[in-house]
Short mmCIF file of C-alpha atoms in Angstrom, two decimals:
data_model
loop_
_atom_site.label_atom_id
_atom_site.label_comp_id
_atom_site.label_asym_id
_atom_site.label_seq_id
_atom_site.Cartn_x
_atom_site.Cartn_y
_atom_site.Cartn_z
CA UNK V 65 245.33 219.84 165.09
CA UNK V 66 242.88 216.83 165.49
CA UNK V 67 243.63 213.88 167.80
CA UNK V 68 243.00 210.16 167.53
CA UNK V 69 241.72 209.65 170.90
CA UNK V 70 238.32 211.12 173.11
CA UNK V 71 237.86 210.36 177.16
CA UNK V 72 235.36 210.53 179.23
CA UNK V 73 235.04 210.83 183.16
CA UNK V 74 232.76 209.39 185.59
CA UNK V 75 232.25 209.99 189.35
CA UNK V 76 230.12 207.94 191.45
CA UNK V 77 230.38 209.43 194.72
CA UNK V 78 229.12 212.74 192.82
CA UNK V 79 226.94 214.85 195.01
CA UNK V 80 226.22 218.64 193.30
CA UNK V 81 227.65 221.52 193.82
CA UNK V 82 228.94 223.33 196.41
CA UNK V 83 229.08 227.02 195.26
CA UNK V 84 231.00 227.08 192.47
CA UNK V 85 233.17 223.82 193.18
CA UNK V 86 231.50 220.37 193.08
CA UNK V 87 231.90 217.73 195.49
CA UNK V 88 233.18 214.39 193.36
CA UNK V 89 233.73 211.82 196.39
CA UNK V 90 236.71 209.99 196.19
CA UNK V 91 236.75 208.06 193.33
CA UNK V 92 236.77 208.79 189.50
CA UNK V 93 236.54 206.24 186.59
CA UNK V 94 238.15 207.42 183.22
CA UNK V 95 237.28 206.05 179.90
CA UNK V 96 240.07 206.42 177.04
CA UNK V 97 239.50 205.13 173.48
CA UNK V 98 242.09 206.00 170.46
CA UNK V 99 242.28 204.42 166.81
CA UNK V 100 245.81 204.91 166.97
CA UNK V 101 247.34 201.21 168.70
CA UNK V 102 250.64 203.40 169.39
CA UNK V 103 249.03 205.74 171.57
CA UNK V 104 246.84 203.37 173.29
CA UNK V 105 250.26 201.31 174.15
CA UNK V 106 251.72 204.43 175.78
CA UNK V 107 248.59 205.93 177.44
CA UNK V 108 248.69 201.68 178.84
CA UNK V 109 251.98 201.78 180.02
CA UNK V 110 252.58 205.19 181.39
CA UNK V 111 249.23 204.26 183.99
CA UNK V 112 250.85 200.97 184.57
CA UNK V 113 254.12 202.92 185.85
CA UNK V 114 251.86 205.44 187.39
CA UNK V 115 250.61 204.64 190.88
CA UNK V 116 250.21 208.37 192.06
CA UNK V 117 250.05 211.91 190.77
CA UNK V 118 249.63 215.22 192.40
CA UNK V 119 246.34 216.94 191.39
CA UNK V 120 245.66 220.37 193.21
CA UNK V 121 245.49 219.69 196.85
CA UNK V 122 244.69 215.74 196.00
CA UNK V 123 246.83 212.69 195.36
CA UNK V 124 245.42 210.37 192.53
CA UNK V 125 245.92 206.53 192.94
CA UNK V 126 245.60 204.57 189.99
CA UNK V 127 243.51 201.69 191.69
CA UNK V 128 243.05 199.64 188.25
CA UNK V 129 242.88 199.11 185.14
CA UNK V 130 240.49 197.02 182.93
CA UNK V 131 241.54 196.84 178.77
CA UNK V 132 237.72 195.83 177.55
CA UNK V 133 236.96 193.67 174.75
CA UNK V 134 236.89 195.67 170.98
CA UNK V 135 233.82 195.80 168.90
CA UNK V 136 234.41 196.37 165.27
CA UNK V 137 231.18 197.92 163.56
CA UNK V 138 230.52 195.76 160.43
CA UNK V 139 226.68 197.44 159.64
CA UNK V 140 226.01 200.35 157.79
CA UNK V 141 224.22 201.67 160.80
CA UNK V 142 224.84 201.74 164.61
CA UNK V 143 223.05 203.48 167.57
CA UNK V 144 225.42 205.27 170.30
CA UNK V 145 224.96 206.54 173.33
CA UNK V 146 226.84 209.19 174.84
CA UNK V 147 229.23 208.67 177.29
CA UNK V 148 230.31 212.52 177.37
CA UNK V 149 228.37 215.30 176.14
CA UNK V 150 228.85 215.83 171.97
CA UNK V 151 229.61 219.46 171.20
CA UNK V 152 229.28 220.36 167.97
CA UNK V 153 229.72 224.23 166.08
CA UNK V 154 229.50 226.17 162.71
CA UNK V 155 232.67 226.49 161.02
CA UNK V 156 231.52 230.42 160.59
CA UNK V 157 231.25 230.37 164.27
CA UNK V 158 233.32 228.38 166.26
CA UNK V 159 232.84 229.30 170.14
CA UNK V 160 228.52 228.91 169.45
CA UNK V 161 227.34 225.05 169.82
CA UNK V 162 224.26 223.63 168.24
CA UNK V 163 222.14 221.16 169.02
CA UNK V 164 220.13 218.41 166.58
CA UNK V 165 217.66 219.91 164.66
CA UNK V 166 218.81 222.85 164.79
CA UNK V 167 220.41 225.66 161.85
CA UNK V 168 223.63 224.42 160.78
CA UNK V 169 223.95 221.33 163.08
CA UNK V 170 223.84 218.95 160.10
CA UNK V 171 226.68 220.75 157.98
CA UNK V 172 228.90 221.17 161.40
CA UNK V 173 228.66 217.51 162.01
CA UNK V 174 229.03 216.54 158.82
CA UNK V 175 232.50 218.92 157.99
CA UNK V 176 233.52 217.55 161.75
CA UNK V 177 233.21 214.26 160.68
CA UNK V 178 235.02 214.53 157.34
CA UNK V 179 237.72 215.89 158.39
CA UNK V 180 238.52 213.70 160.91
CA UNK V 181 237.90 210.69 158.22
CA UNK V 182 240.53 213.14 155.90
CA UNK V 183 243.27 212.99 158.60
CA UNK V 184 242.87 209.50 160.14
CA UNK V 185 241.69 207.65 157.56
CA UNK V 186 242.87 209.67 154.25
CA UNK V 187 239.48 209.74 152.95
CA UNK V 188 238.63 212.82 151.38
CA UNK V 189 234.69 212.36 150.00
CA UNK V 190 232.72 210.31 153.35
CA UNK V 191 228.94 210.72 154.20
CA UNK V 192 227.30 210.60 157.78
CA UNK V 193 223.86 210.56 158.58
CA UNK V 194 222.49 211.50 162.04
CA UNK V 195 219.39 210.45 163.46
CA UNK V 196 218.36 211.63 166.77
CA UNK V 197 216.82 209.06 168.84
CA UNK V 198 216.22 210.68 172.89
CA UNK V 199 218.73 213.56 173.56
CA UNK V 200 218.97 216.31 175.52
CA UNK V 201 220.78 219.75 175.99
CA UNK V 202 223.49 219.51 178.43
CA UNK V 203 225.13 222.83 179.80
CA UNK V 204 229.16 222.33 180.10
CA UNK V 205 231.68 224.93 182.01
CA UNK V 206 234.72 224.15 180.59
CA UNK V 207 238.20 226.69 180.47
CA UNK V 208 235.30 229.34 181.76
CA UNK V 209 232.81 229.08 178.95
CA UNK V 210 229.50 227.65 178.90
CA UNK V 211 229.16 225.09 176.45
CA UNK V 212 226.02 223.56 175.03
CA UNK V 213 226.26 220.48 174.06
CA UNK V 214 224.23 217.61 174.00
CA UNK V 215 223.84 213.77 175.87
CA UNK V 216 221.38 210.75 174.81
CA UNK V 217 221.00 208.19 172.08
CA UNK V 218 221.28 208.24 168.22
CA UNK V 219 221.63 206.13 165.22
CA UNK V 220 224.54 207.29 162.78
CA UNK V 221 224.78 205.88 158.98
CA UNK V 222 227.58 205.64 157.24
CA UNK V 223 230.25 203.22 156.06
CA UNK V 224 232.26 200.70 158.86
CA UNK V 225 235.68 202.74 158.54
CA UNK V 226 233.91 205.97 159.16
CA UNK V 227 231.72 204.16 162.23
CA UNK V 228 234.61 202.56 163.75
CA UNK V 229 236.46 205.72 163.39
CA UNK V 230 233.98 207.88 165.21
CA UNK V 231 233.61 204.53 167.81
CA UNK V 232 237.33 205.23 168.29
CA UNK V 233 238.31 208.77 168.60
CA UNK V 234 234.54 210.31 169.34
CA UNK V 235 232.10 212.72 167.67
CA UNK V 236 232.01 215.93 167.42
CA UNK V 237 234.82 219.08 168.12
CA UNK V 238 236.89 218.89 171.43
CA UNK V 239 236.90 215.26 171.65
CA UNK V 240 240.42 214.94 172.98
CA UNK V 241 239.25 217.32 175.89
CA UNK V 242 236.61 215.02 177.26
CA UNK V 243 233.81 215.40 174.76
CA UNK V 244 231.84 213.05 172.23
CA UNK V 245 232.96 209.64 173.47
CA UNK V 246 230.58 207.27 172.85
CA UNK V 247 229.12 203.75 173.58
CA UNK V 248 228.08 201.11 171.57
CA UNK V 249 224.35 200.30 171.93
CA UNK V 250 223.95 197.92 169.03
CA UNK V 251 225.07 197.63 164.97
CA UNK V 252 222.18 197.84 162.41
CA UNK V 253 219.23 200.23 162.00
CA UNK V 254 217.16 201.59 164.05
CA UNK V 255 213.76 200.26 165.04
CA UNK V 256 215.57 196.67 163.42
CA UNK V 257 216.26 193.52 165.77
CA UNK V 258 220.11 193.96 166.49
CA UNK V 259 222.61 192.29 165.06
CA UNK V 260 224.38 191.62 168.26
CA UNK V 261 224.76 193.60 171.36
CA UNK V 262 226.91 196.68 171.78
CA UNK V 263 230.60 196.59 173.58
CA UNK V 264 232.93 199.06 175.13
CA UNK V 265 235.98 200.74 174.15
CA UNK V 266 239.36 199.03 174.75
#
């Protein structure tokens, strides 16, 4: 079942690994973005009533939290960056990601994307066009697979529902599990003088 929301997570004090654990540091920043205002209103007040929650051997502290302004996409065309690695598959094979430019990554993005404009925003017929800008392949271990996915910057095409939608929930498969979030660099085509500069997610 698809979602309406993607996340992404961020640690500063990040160091490398440490055999097969990593050492994080102390703090963590988490990114949440939905299109559904229902969900965002929960997810808002269950962290407001949160202060701490068990995790492992750790205690999380919910130290803050910052509701950012909302962009709304208005161009045809927008360029993204990644704020968590996109992973994107084959519908005849789901567990085998592919990256742009490759066999099938056009047609997996593209059924990815209509189907999430199907469920969300009862649209049955949308187009998407991907241009890769600067990316790069980006290894993921995630419920003990290696996923390949990939990170970097990219102009999609397409109408503003469809935009704002991927904006929103993400891009890609296994958004809701901390993949394909993405950040607003700018609306319009690429290689064009911006129509005004990029925001964040609320």
């Amino acid at each position: 079942m698809l979602k309406p929301f993607t996340f992404s997570v961020y640690f500063p004090g990040l160091k490398g690994r440490d055999g097969d654990s990593f050492v994080i540091g102390e703090k963590a920043i988490v990114h949440f973005s939905t299109s559904s205002k229902e969900l965002g209103v929960s997810v808002y007040n269950g962290l407001l009533a949160l202060q701490t929650h068990p995790l492992f051997n750790n205690t999380l502290l919910v130290e803050r939290i910052n509701l950012e302004r909302r962009v709304f996409i208005q161009e045809e065309s927008a360029i993204f960056k990644t704020m968590a690695p996109v992973l994107v598959n084959n519908k005849g094979n789901a567990d085998w990601y592919l990256l742009p430019r490759e066999e099938g990554f056009d047609e997996g993005l593209k059924f990815a994307v209509k189907e999430a404009a199907r469920v969300f925003l009862g649209k049955a017929d949308v187009s998407i066009e991907f241009n890769p800008i600067q990316f790069r392949r980006k290894v993921v271990r995630h419920y003990n697979m290696a996923m390949q996915g990939f990170v970097g910057v990219f102009e999609l095409r397409g109408s503003p529902a469809v935009l704002n939608l991927i904006y929103d929930i993400g891009l890609g498969v296994r958004r809701s599990q901390g993949f394909g979030m993405l950040e607003l660099v700018r609306q319009g085509p690429y290689g064009e003088q911006p129509a005004f500069q990029g925001g964040a997610h609320e």
